[in-house]
Amino acid sequence: MDPFLKRLQKINTIEHALEELKSQITLSDKLQEIIQFCIAAHDGQRRKSGEPYIVHPILVATLTAHFNQDESVVATALLHDVVEDTTYSLGFIKDKWGDDIAHMVDGLTKIVEIREHELAPSNSSNSKLMSSALTFRKMLIASIDDVRVLIVKLCDRLHNMLTLNALSEEKQLRIAEETLVVYVPIAHRLGISAIKNTLEDLSFFYIYPDEYKKIDQFIKTHEHKIQLTFNKFISNTTSLLERNGFDTSKIQIFSRIKHYYSIYMKMQRKGVNIDEVLDLLAIRILVEDDIDCYKVLGFMHLEYKPLIARFKDYVATPKENGYQTIHTTVFYNSKIYEIQIRTFAMHKVAELGIAAHWKYKSGVGQAPNLNWLKSLEFSNNNVEEFYSNTKQDLYSEDIIVYSPKGDIYTLPRGATAYDFAFAVHTDVGSNALESFINKVKKPLLTELKSSDIVAIKTAAMPIARCSWIDMVKTSRAKKHIKLLCSHRQKEINELSGKNIVDTVFSRYTPEITEQLPQKSLFKIPSTIDYLKHVKKIIETDISKTKNFVTRLTLLTRKIKEYQFDNILIYSNFSINSVLFEHCCHPKFGDEIVAFKDGNKAVIHHQMCDKAYAKIKAHQQMLFCSWIHDTVYQYKMVVSLPNTRGELAKLLSYMAQYEIYILGVNFGREKHSYIQYCDIEFEIKNANTEEVKKIIQKKVKVIDFFSKKDAYK
């Protein structure tokens, strides 16, 4: 826990509380007047712990000042329980200190009233308690029109959680669960990670004390070793950046261990023990300018081995709440490190969220648009997911978007404008041409945010976008893309079969396939033997009506095989080269088609729009296929028990599948249960998932990718 919070946790006197408040903000005459008023108003009241009640409002104000220096907000924190717990009215506060403070105090009083009305009693069943907590959260968000109220409420809850040990076990559990369901998602949405992380850990301590204790014992037992590992990595990284022109006095590098609840959730989602949590060891690098983030990233990736699948760039694409950081994970000295790279300004926003840059003019002030926060009202969360340790995050909410006419559509977070099109109507999705989000033209795969107004422009005919099936979020969109593409693929196969046969006989007669039954032509692009069979039938028919020279030419014009690297071309014309078109970038294993351009074969992805236009125009085509006996290279990081012979067992197992080892990097540390091993190998199998499953049968795979596709 942060040293500042630890100090606050121990304070139980008015004098010490005031000292801490003064360390966070200079007390104006107005604040001093309010403090004296609150001390008098709460005189005689005590908390369950026995300390004077006024200690709580003063420390809530101290927390608020730590995150936000706005005098009105700090004043509201001091006064937040006056209307609820004393004889003074809201009108008194309004007359004494103005509309702005009274407005915020009223908002905090409403939250208490909603909680009493919506939250089930502590003796209710767990499911009822959780359901009512979700309802309370939705009502709470709906009632707030000034986000400063939420900042004060979060600080209020944080201090309550810091002093929860004074209550009974039953109340501790109930308040901890309520905190996790109601307040953690709000802190997350406001981007105040310092509050979110602390609330999570404190809730975790009371909800799952045994699991908390295990993680705590592990961290404390390995604290010295972890710190030495951090020190070595930080020293190497500092030297690396210094060698590459960075002034180390203008950057900051520090280590951190993930907070306990985050570690626990990772263990549950991935089914691993704490020794295998990837980003237990984390480094944060702070730099001056945005561009420096990318320079540091480049040097880190060149120096260490990056785990490609774990790279995220939130600098170029910030989260809704303003969070900006580059996340990457590297493999170094048999350990895995998460690295976060951000500027000092980004760090302030990441820690303090919306409170970091909150400014008000006179009066209540102009608050930013809170529609993104309001989406918490529409959550369909099932809190049972938390108890059954599913992969869903507690605060991964649905979003609400609108059509230009005001119709409401609920979509899962991460949904695109293309998902929206299919949600409106199947025909709108199938014929979608482009999208307009908040009246600005955007790509169809643009991720939507709550409260977006989305319009879709459609084409006259359906457009098949088969490569997009993994880029949409909703099952409805996936289903219709698949259906649309199956129809398109059948049409393409039939037309391609016709074009290939017509090309074979183009010397003798145009469009020979008009004389053939059309229903079997779809087999030709995928089966060379069937193409040869059809050719033989047509040749037999032609030879009955043609002269001797034509018959002789037909017999000598056999279909030949031409090999170019990984591509086979079959043709009765001379083909001397293969070109890959840049419009669709076909990669190995994709369904492909080939067009004849003189003595060249031009390769397109089968679902390429340009290829489709050429196919419909009956351009000359050739039979093509991939050569499937090529060797493919892969890289992986696996975790192995730190016992003698484990690496040898793995390599022997891999040899059974005709896997050839190219390189092994295996560092060992004496007292670690798990060691990480970096292995590079090759195999005659192009299917990355199949190869990965072979390895997973023997060991736990941390990172796995084909070298060919690593940076695609």
XYZ file of C-alpha atoms in Angstrom:
712
model
C 0.000 0.000 0.000
C 1.073 3.562 -0.687
C 2.918 5.125 2.330
C 0.496 8.072 2.250
C -2.489 5.735 2.653
C -0.730 3.762 5.385
C -0.315 6.994 7.359
C -3.983 7.861 6.957
C -5.000 4.368 8.064
C -3.352 4.894 11.462
C -4.643 8.427 12.198
C -7.360 8.570 14.894
C -7.090 12.081 16.366
C -8.338 15.444 15.104
C -4.873 17.007 15.518
C -3.091 14.423 13.368
C -5.870 14.488 10.786
C -5.564 18.280 10.427
C -1.776 18.030 10.105
C -2.169 15.593 7.222
C -4.773 17.816 5.539
C -2.425 20.820 5.778
C 0.329 18.761 4.118
C -1.919 18.298 1.049
C -3.453 21.760 0.603
C -2.976 25.300 1.892
C -5.960 26.060 4.124
C -7.727 29.256 3.036
C -9.878 31.261 5.444
C -12.920 29.608 3.875
C -11.602 26.084 4.463
C -10.562 26.908 8.042
C -14.061 28.265 8.719
C -15.641 25.074 7.329
C -13.298 22.875 9.401
C -14.297 24.643 12.621
C -17.975 24.403 11.654
C -17.692 20.644 10.955
C -15.858 19.973 14.233
C -18.706 21.703 16.093
C -21.464 20.047 13.977
C -20.117 16.517 14.565
C -19.240 17.167 18.225
C -20.005 14.160 20.414
C -20.311 11.755 17.443
C -17.957 8.786 17.318
C -17.116 6.083 14.782
C -17.334 2.343 15.505
C -13.600 2.399 16.255
C -14.187 4.923 19.049
C -12.394 7.879 17.453
C -14.136 11.275 17.009
C -16.366 11.152 13.900
C -14.899 14.396 12.517
C -11.591 12.556 11.869
C -13.334 10.804 8.956
C -14.493 13.941 7.021
C -11.090 15.584 7.559
C -9.264 12.536 6.145
C -11.731 12.269 3.243
C -10.880 15.926 2.515
C -7.180 15.017 2.776
C -7.609 12.240 0.195
C -9.632 14.550 -2.044
C -6.932 17.234 -1.860
C -4.327 14.606 -2.736
C -6.135 14.001 -6.032
C -7.690 17.405 -6.639
C -6.713 20.877 -5.345
C -10.084 22.498 -6.125
C -11.098 24.320 -2.919
C -14.814 23.685 -3.473
C -14.265 19.945 -3.827
C -12.185 19.806 -0.620
C -14.861 21.847 1.159
C -17.522 19.404 -0.059
C -15.483 16.506 1.338
C -15.418 18.179 4.762
C -19.182 18.811 4.666
C -20.270 15.560 2.993
C -21.930 14.033 6.105
C -23.344 17.227 7.659
C -26.818 17.089 6.078
C -27.108 13.328 6.657
C -25.783 13.112 10.227
C -26.482 16.502 11.878
C -29.373 18.963 12.269
C -28.027 21.383 9.642
C -29.926 21.585 6.340
C -28.777 21.890 2.730
C -30.282 25.394 2.712
C -27.940 26.417 5.523
C -24.905 25.229 3.531
C -26.166 27.027 0.416
C -26.668 30.299 2.281
C -23.324 30.007 4.077
C -20.977 28.752 1.322
C -22.809 29.050 -1.996
C -24.587 27.042 -4.668
C -21.538 25.127 -5.942
C -20.657 23.439 -2.643
C -24.343 22.915 -1.751
C -24.952 21.283 -5.137
C -22.143 18.766 -4.538
C -23.166 18.047 -0.931
C -26.702 17.419 -2.179
C -25.326 14.932 -4.727
C -23.489 13.040 -1.970
C -26.603 13.020 0.244
C -28.645 11.549 -2.649
C -26.128 8.704 -2.991
C -26.734 7.752 0.661
C -30.503 7.855 0.112
C -30.293 5.713 -3.032
C -28.055 3.219 -1.243
C -30.518 2.841 1.635
C -33.383 2.365 -0.823
C -31.722 0.051 -3.371
C -29.151 -2.013 -1.467
C -30.497 -5.235 0.038
C -29.992 -5.856 3.798
C -26.779 -7.637 4.780
C -28.725 -10.754 5.800
C -30.049 -11.201 2.235
C -28.915 -13.999 -0.046
C -25.658 -13.445 -1.919
C -27.356 -13.257 -5.330
C -29.908 -10.711 -4.068
C -27.171 -8.653 -2.442
C -25.128 -8.607 -5.653
C -28.139 -7.836 -7.848
C -29.112 -4.929 -5.611
C -25.510 -3.652 -5.660
C -25.636 -3.521 -9.467
C -28.954 -1.656 -9.323
C -27.460 0.782 -6.801
C -24.509 1.422 -9.128
C -26.796 2.160 -12.082
C -28.993 4.483 -9.992
C -25.912 6.196 -8.554
C -24.466 6.960 -11.987
C -27.853 8.112 -13.308
C -28.232 10.590 -10.428
C -24.847 12.294 -10.869
C -24.538 15.426 -13.004
C -21.206 16.612 -11.563
C -18.284 14.205 -11.676
C -16.603 15.999 -8.750
C -19.228 14.363 -6.539
C -17.925 10.953 -7.618
C -14.354 11.927 -6.764
C -15.408 12.855 -3.220
C -17.509 9.692 -2.910
C -14.586 7.520 -4.000
C -12.348 9.178 -1.394
C -15.084 8.630 1.208
C -15.268 4.928 0.310
C -11.472 4.641 0.265
C -11.177 5.925 3.833
C -14.021 3.631 4.944
C -12.188 0.660 3.433
C -8.923 1.701 5.129
C -10.695 1.550 8.516
C -12.973 -1.441 7.855
C -11.329 -3.566 10.538
C -13.455 -1.845 13.203
C -16.659 -3.533 11.880
C -18.012 -7.067 12.211
C -16.952 -9.748 9.705
C -20.432 -9.769 8.151
C -20.340 -6.016 7.495
C -16.734 -6.195 6.303
C -17.690 -8.758 3.670
C -20.767 -6.868 2.556
C -18.989 -3.504 2.232
C -16.027 -5.122 0.439
C -18.356 -6.779 -2.103
C -20.263 -3.526 -2.604
C -16.955 -1.701 -3.120
C -15.831 -4.157 -5.785
C -19.137 -4.058 -7.656
C -20.072 -0.390 -7.299
C -17.025 1.797 -6.703
C -14.113 0.008 -8.416
C -15.759 0.249 -11.886
C -16.429 3.959 -11.325
C -12.797 4.600 -10.317
C -11.693 2.613 -13.369
C -13.958 4.586 -15.687
C -12.677 7.873 -14.228
C -9.127 6.617 -14.800
C -8.065 7.022 -11.153
C -5.902 3.903 -10.928
C -4.458 4.889 -7.545
C -7.939 4.602 -6.002
C -9.071 1.661 -8.133
C -6.067 -0.516 -7.285
C -6.258 0.217 -3.551
C -10.009 -0.463 -3.399
C -9.486 -3.737 -5.248
C -6.750 -4.917 -2.901
C -8.655 -3.925 0.243
C -11.821 -5.657 -1.021
C -9.798 -8.732 -1.983
C -8.346 -8.869 1.550
C -11.831 -9.151 3.099
C -13.561 -11.292 0.423
C -10.803 -13.873 -0.106
C -8.519 -13.643 2.937
C -6.831 -17.032 2.323
C -5.941 -16.229 -1.290
C -4.727 -12.775 -0.264
C -2.498 -14.321 2.401
C -0.914 -16.780 -0.077
C 0.006 -13.989 -2.503
C 1.230 -11.769 0.315
C 3.448 -14.558 1.705
C 4.902 -15.286 -1.737
C 5.742 -11.626 -2.378
C 7.284 -11.145 1.070
C 9.271 -14.415 0.863
C 10.698 -13.503 -2.550
C 10.895 -9.739 -1.991
C 14.702 -9.597 -1.753
C 15.236 -11.766 -4.829
C 12.585 -9.894 -6.834
C 14.199 -6.556 -5.986
C 17.645 -7.790 -7.065
C 16.149 -9.002 -10.354
C 14.501 -5.610 -10.829
C 17.746 -3.792 -10.034
C 19.701 -5.741 -12.635
C 17.107 -5.158 -15.346
C 16.772 -1.445 -14.510
C 20.564 -1.046 -14.525
C 20.807 -2.685 -17.963
C 17.907 -0.605 -19.291
C 19.380 2.645 -17.944
C 22.729 1.872 -19.606
C 20.933 0.964 -22.847
C 19.065 4.280 -22.999
C 22.142 6.270 -21.954
C 24.198 4.676 -24.767
C 21.493 5.692 -27.215
C 21.469 9.371 -26.369
C 18.970 9.692 -23.519
C 19.767 12.076 -20.684
C 19.076 9.879 -17.643
C 18.413 12.951 -15.509
C 15.350 13.645 -17.668
C 13.839 10.155 -17.538
C 12.670 8.036 -14.648
C 12.736 4.235 -14.417
C 11.191 2.404 -11.513
C 9.961 -1.074 -10.718
C 6.681 -2.237 -9.310
C 4.956 -5.459 -8.382
C 1.385 -5.846 -9.588
C -1.212 -5.176 -6.912
C -2.521 -8.338 -5.309
C -6.019 -8.411 -6.769
C -4.624 -8.020 -10.281
C -2.247 -10.949 -9.661
C -5.115 -13.058 -8.330
C -7.363 -12.346 -11.331
C -4.534 -13.240 -13.734
C -3.986 -16.519 -11.884
C -7.695 -17.354 -12.178
C -8.081 -16.368 -15.836
C -4.976 -18.191 -17.030
C -5.089 -21.135 -14.609
C -1.518 -20.577 -13.414
C 0.233 -20.305 -10.068
C 1.794 -17.048 -8.922
C 5.253 -18.078 -10.164
C 3.873 -18.052 -13.716
C 2.103 -14.690 -13.710
C 3.798 -12.978 -16.646
C 3.789 -9.370 -15.549
C 4.529 -9.891 -11.867
C 7.809 -8.128 -12.693
C 7.002 -4.751 -14.187
C 9.072 -1.729 -15.143
C 7.720 1.744 -15.783
C 9.733 4.216 -17.865
C 8.772 7.901 -17.814
C 10.042 10.232 -20.562
C 9.493 13.862 -21.538
C 7.880 13.722 -24.987
C 5.421 11.464 -26.826
C 7.969 10.560 -29.515
C 10.435 9.430 -26.828
C 7.973 6.655 -25.900
C 8.492 5.116 -29.332
C 12.260 5.634 -29.284
C 12.483 3.795 -25.953
C 10.214 1.042 -27.307
C 12.499 0.566 -30.309
C 15.631 0.261 -28.188
C 13.919 -2.165 -25.782
C 12.707 -4.419 -28.605
C 16.129 -4.444 -30.241
C 17.898 -5.231 -26.968
C 15.480 -7.770 -25.471
C 13.172 -10.362 -27.020
C 9.620 -8.972 -27.238
C 6.583 -11.223 -26.768
C 4.698 -10.031 -29.821
C 1.188 -10.972 -28.704
C 1.393 -8.752 -25.611
C 2.153 -5.392 -27.283
C -0.418 -2.591 -26.877
C -0.147 1.032 -27.947
C -2.423 3.278 -25.891
C -0.357 6.372 -26.718
C -1.564 6.534 -30.308
C -4.989 5.095 -29.352
C -5.864 6.270 -25.805
C -8.524 4.574 -23.709
C -11.860 6.317 -23.167
C -10.786 7.667 -19.795
C -7.677 9.339 -21.263
C -5.169 6.631 -20.279
C -2.052 6.676 -22.493
C 0.838 4.215 -22.177
C 2.756 1.781 -24.374
C 2.624 -1.752 -22.960
C 5.128 -4.356 -24.072
C 6.493 -7.567 -22.566
C 10.052 -8.820 -23.057
C 12.013 -11.971 -22.311
C 15.361 -11.377 -20.608
C 17.685 -13.586 -18.564
C 15.062 -16.364 -18.199
C 12.514 -13.888 -16.807
C 9.556 -12.076 -18.321
C 9.074 -8.348 -17.716
C 6.152 -6.092 -18.483
C 7.340 -2.652 -19.540
C 5.145 0.436 -19.474
C 6.410 3.507 -21.329
C 4.695 6.879 -20.902
C 5.446 10.579 -20.507
C 5.401 12.312 -17.114
C 2.123 14.006 -18.100
C 0.598 10.661 -19.099
C 1.713 9.204 -15.774
C -0.143 11.907 -13.870
C -3.337 11.191 -15.817
C -2.883 7.412 -15.383
C -2.574 7.734 -11.603
C -5.100 10.507 -10.968
C -7.428 10.134 -13.969
C -9.972 12.851 -14.524
C -8.944 14.480 -11.228
C -5.517 15.243 -12.713
C -6.771 17.941 -15.069
C -10.065 19.077 -13.560
C -10.549 22.833 -13.838
C -13.588 24.954 -13.107
C -14.588 28.500 -13.803
C -16.819 30.457 -11.426
C -19.943 28.723 -10.197
C -20.627 25.054 -10.871
C -18.399 25.126 -13.939
C -18.558 23.337 -17.273
C -18.031 19.591 -16.796
C -16.863 17.482 -19.730
C -19.247 15.137 -21.526
C -19.931 12.211 -19.191
C -21.736 9.980 -21.689
C -18.836 7.513 -21.606
C -19.281 7.271 -17.820
C -23.051 7.033 -18.109
C -22.695 3.752 -20.024
C -22.221 2.107 -16.624
C -25.972 2.548 -16.225
C -26.557 -0.010 -18.962
C -24.299 -2.740 -17.612
C -25.499 -6.311 -17.900
C -22.826 -7.586 -15.524
C -23.489 -10.792 -13.660
C -21.444 -10.623 -10.485
C -21.520 -14.411 -10.178
C -18.798 -14.265 -12.834
C -16.505 -12.834 -10.176
C -17.087 -15.777 -7.876
C -16.732 -18.401 -10.620
C -13.515 -16.772 -11.882
C -14.554 -16.429 -15.482
C -12.509 -14.484 -17.983
C -14.951 -11.567 -18.070
C -13.746 -8.453 -16.302
C -16.110 -6.993 -13.719
C -16.217 -3.721 -15.555
C -16.375 -4.835 -19.194
C -19.730 -3.224 -19.909
C -22.071 -3.113 -22.894
C -22.230 0.163 -24.800
C -25.230 2.134 -25.999
C -25.139 3.729 -29.461
C -27.782 5.537 -31.486
C -29.013 5.710 -35.051
C -29.459 9.194 -36.583
C -33.213 8.854 -35.834
C -32.510 8.212 -32.147
C -33.072 4.430 -32.101
C -31.058 2.779 -29.320
C -28.766 -0.217 -29.922
C -26.947 -2.154 -27.209
C -23.650 -3.681 -28.349
C -20.767 -5.382 -26.525
C -17.747 -3.248 -25.731
C -15.312 -3.455 -28.645
C -18.091 -3.587 -31.257
C -17.452 -1.813 -34.560
C -19.562 0.263 -36.922
C -19.834 -2.904 -39.041
C -21.365 -4.731 -36.034
C -23.822 -1.850 -35.719
C -24.804 -2.211 -39.389
C -25.788 -5.855 -38.888
C -27.596 -4.957 -35.646
C -29.780 -2.512 -37.615
C -30.655 -5.062 -40.326
C -29.013 -7.938 -42.169
C -29.302 -6.085 -45.497
C -27.720 -2.941 -44.023
C -24.739 -5.004 -42.847
C -24.421 -6.984 -46.078
C -24.551 -3.857 -48.246
C -22.599 -1.551 -45.885
C -20.263 0.712 -47.828
C -19.049 3.271 -45.290
C -19.918 4.637 -41.863
C -20.359 8.065 -40.288
C -19.755 8.295 -36.536
C -20.995 11.538 -34.982
C -21.276 12.876 -38.564
C -17.597 12.152 -39.308
C -16.747 9.589 -41.985
C -14.923 6.634 -40.398
C -13.846 3.125 -41.504
C -16.451 0.407 -40.914
C -14.114 -1.365 -38.488
C -13.859 1.689 -36.206
C -14.535 0.673 -32.591
C -17.611 2.394 -31.196
C -17.919 4.212 -27.868
C -21.015 4.711 -25.759
C -23.313 7.493 -26.986
C -21.902 7.474 -30.543
C -24.442 8.318 -33.251
C -23.798 5.979 -36.171
C -25.037 6.198 -39.767
C -24.338 3.561 -42.432
C -24.197 4.273 -46.159
C -25.110 1.211 -48.240
C -24.281 0.009 -51.742
C -26.765 -1.391 -54.252
C -25.357 -4.924 -53.910
C -23.971 -6.996 -51.011
C -20.228 -6.661 -50.362
C -18.437 -9.754 -49.039
C -15.677 -8.921 -46.551
C -14.544 -12.409 -45.636
C -11.283 -11.385 -43.955
C -13.254 -9.281 -41.462
C -14.921 -12.194 -39.666
C -12.385 -12.104 -36.795
C -12.469 -8.307 -36.566
C -16.138 -7.967 -35.637
C -17.463 -8.560 -32.140
C -21.063 -9.743 -32.377
C -22.152 -13.280 -33.265
C -24.820 -11.797 -35.552
C -22.194 -10.031 -37.683
C -19.925 -13.106 -37.756
C -22.815 -15.367 -38.795
C -23.911 -13.162 -41.683
C -20.371 -12.500 -42.905
C -19.823 -16.268 -43.000
C -23.090 -16.812 -44.870
C -22.352 -14.027 -47.348
C -18.871 -15.382 -47.984
C -20.023 -18.975 -48.484
C -22.334 -17.762 -51.281
C -19.530 -15.640 -52.755
C -17.042 -18.530 -52.565
C -19.405 -20.895 -54.377
C -19.932 -18.312 -57.134
C -16.179 -17.667 -57.413
C -15.384 -21.398 -57.652
C -17.962 -21.920 -60.403
C -16.798 -18.907 -62.433
C -13.097 -19.703 -61.857
C -13.622 -23.281 -62.996
C -15.262 -21.989 -66.165
C -12.474 -19.445 -66.801
C -9.688 -22.015 -66.243
C -11.198 -24.496 -68.736
C -11.927 -21.730 -71.268
C -8.268 -20.622 -70.977
C -7.024 -24.178 -71.625
C -9.004 -24.320 -74.899
C -8.718 -20.637 -75.864
C -6.536 -21.549 -78.880
C -9.327 -23.518 -80.477
C -12.704 -22.132 -79.500
C -14.016 -19.311 -77.255
C -15.952 -20.195 -74.097
C -15.909 -23.948 -74.622
C -17.604 -24.422 -71.214
C -20.932 -23.152 -72.577
C -21.283 -26.682 -73.926
C -20.637 -28.303 -70.505
C -22.925 -28.920 -67.512
C -22.332 -25.973 -65.136
C -23.032 -27.729 -61.831
C -19.668 -29.531 -61.634
C -17.393 -26.617 -62.630
C -16.867 -25.538 -58.949
C -14.586 -28.603 -58.424
C -12.036 -27.517 -61.028
C -10.121 -24.755 -59.080
C -9.341 -27.135 -56.212
C -8.775 -30.523 -57.931
C -6.149 -30.808 -60.681
C -7.168 -34.379 -61.532
C -10.726 -33.238 -62.183
C -9.435 -30.457 -64.482
C -7.467 -33.033 -66.456
C -10.539 -35.266 -66.594
C -12.716 -32.432 -67.988
C -9.966 -31.543 -70.491
C -9.883 -35.119 -71.744
C -13.673 -35.231 -72.242
C -13.657 -31.954 -74.194
C -10.683 -33.090 -76.306
C -12.533 -36.271 -77.219
C -15.541 -34.237 -78.387
C -13.379 -31.772 -80.336
C -11.376 -34.496 -82.075
C -14.564 -35.863 -83.621
C -15.123 -32.636 -85.575
C -11.632 -31.175 -86.074
C -8.968 -31.992 -88.668
C -5.822 -34.048 -88.173
C -3.534 -31.062 -87.385
C -5.899 -29.781 -84.662
C -6.189 -33.261 -83.151
C -2.384 -33.587 -83.135
C -1.985 -30.151 -81.509
C -4.493 -31.057 -78.801
C -2.584 -34.215 -77.922
C 0.751 -32.399 -77.671
C -0.649 -29.490 -75.565
C -0.629 -31.285 -72.242
C -1.119 -29.506 -68.913
C 2.297 -29.023 -67.350
C 3.318 -28.286 -63.770
C 5.337 -25.140 -63.089
C 6.876 -24.636 -59.637
C 7.784 -21.194 -58.245
C 8.921 -21.278 -54.599
C 5.733 -22.186 -52.686
C 3.390 -21.964 -55.699
C 2.400 -24.592 -58.274
C 0.865 -23.464 -61.591
C -0.746 -25.940 -64.008
C -1.195 -24.845 -67.614
C -0.879 -25.938 -71.216
C 0.716 -22.530 -71.883
C 4.321 -21.649 -71.085
C 4.503 -19.841 -67.705
C 7.846 -18.357 -66.682
C 7.067 -16.233 -63.565
C 4.604 -15.592 -60.744
C 3.596 -12.189 -59.376
C 1.667 -11.473 -56.166
C -0.755 -8.565 -56.430
C -0.414 -5.866 -53.754
C -4.139 -5.118 -53.477
C -4.919 -8.144 -51.300
C -1.537 -9.399 -49.985
C -2.252 -13.151 -50.105
C -0.156 -15.036 -47.565
C 0.801 -18.674 -47.426
C -2.161 -20.993 -46.938
C -4.808 -18.468 -48.079
C -7.297 -19.461 -50.775
C -5.845 -18.016 -54.001
C -6.647 -17.598 -57.701
C -4.276 -17.021 -60.651
C -4.809 -14.920 -63.769
C -2.860 -15.393 -67.022
C -0.995 -12.286 -68.161
C 1.103 -13.320 -71.144
C 3.653 -15.771 -69.746
C 3.080 -14.627 -66.155
C 0.720 -15.927 -63.490
C -0.710 -13.122 -61.314
C -1.854 -14.309 -57.863
C -4.743 -12.762 -55.888
C -6.514 -13.727 -52.701
C -9.654 -15.612 -53.705
C -11.844 -13.067 -51.919
C -10.115 -9.991 -53.312
C -12.582 -7.478 -54.799
C -10.336 -6.792 -57.795
C -9.990 -10.528 -58.411
C -13.781 -10.918 -58.197
C -14.250 -8.239 -60.867
C -11.722 -9.983 -63.137
C -13.372 -13.361 -62.586
C -16.801 -11.943 -63.519
C -15.242 -10.343 -66.609
C -14.073 -13.846 -67.656
C -10.383 -12.992 -67.761
C -8.068 -15.901 -68.515
C -7.235 -17.954 -65.419
C -4.832 -20.716 -64.419
C -4.982 -23.571 -61.923
C -2.827 -22.748 -58.880
C -2.066 -24.249 -55.479
C 0.393 -23.985 -52.611
C 3.255 -26.440 -52.113
C 2.617 -27.913 -48.663
C 5.881 -29.706 -47.897
C 7.795 -26.525 -47.044
C 9.480 -26.134 -43.653
C 8.053 -23.386 -41.381
C 9.863 -21.656 -38.557
C 8.354 -20.858 -35.152
C 9.472 -19.177 -31.951
C 8.071 -19.799 -28.494
C 8.605 -19.150 -24.810
C 7.598 -22.016 -22.492
C 7.730 -22.494 -18.722
C 9.518 -25.560 -17.379
C 9.770 -26.913 -13.834
C 13.228 -26.205 -12.417
C 14.205 -29.857 -12.144
C 16.937 -31.851 -13.853
C 16.141 -33.192 -17.319
C 12.956 -31.187 -18.056
C 14.431 -29.491 -21.129
C 15.756 -32.808 -22.471
C 12.308 -34.376 -22.058
C 10.708 -31.542 -24.012
C 13.231 -31.724 -26.857
C 12.826 -35.530 -27.090
C 9.051 -35.090 -27.250
C 9.362 -32.491 -30.026
C 11.626 -34.823 -32.023
C 8.735 -37.316 -32.248
C 6.898 -34.803 -34.440
C 9.905 -34.276 -36.742
C 10.605 -30.881 -35.217
C 14.103 -29.577 -35.872
C 15.533 -27.312 -33.153
C 17.263 -24.150 -34.407
C 18.133 -22.550 -31.067
C 17.493 -22.708 -27.315
C 17.944 -19.969 -24.705
C 17.502 -21.391 -21.195
C 18.685 -19.425 -18.157
C 18.542 -21.032 -14.721
C 18.029 -19.568 -11.290
C 18.572 -21.827 -8.307
C 15.597 -20.999 -6.136
C 12.863 -20.467 -8.722
C 10.210 -23.156 -9.167
C 9.587 -22.221 -12.808
C 12.151 -21.400 -15.517
C 11.373 -19.768 -18.863
C 12.869 -21.235 -22.025
C 13.074 -19.534 -25.422
C 13.059 -22.073 -28.300
C 13.267 -21.543 -32.057
C 12.406 -24.496 -34.306
C 11.068 -25.581 -37.703
C 8.471 -28.136 -38.798
C 6.628 -29.108 -41.976
C 3.318 -27.674 -40.786
C 2.018 -24.228 -41.717
C -0.872 -24.232 -39.224
C 0.309 -22.204 -36.231
C -2.546 -23.348 -33.972
C -1.949 -27.037 -34.720
C 1.762 -26.748 -33.937
C 1.020 -24.788 -30.754
C -1.388 -27.515 -29.569
C 1.330 -30.143 -30.066
C 3.628 -28.205 -27.719
C 0.847 -27.464 -25.215
C 0.288 -31.185 -24.682
C 3.716 -31.303 -23.028
C 4.392 -27.882 -21.458
C 2.748 -24.563 -20.646
C 3.204 -22.149 -23.561
C 3.736 -18.499 -22.607
C 4.224 -17.031 -26.092
C 4.069 -18.663 -29.534
C 4.200 -17.328 -33.081
C 5.249 -18.137 -36.615
C 8.405 -16.220 -37.556
C 6.858 -15.463 -40.915
C 3.822 -13.754 -39.364
C 5.435 -12.251 -36.273
C 5.080 -8.611 -37.273
C 2.153 -8.838 -39.654
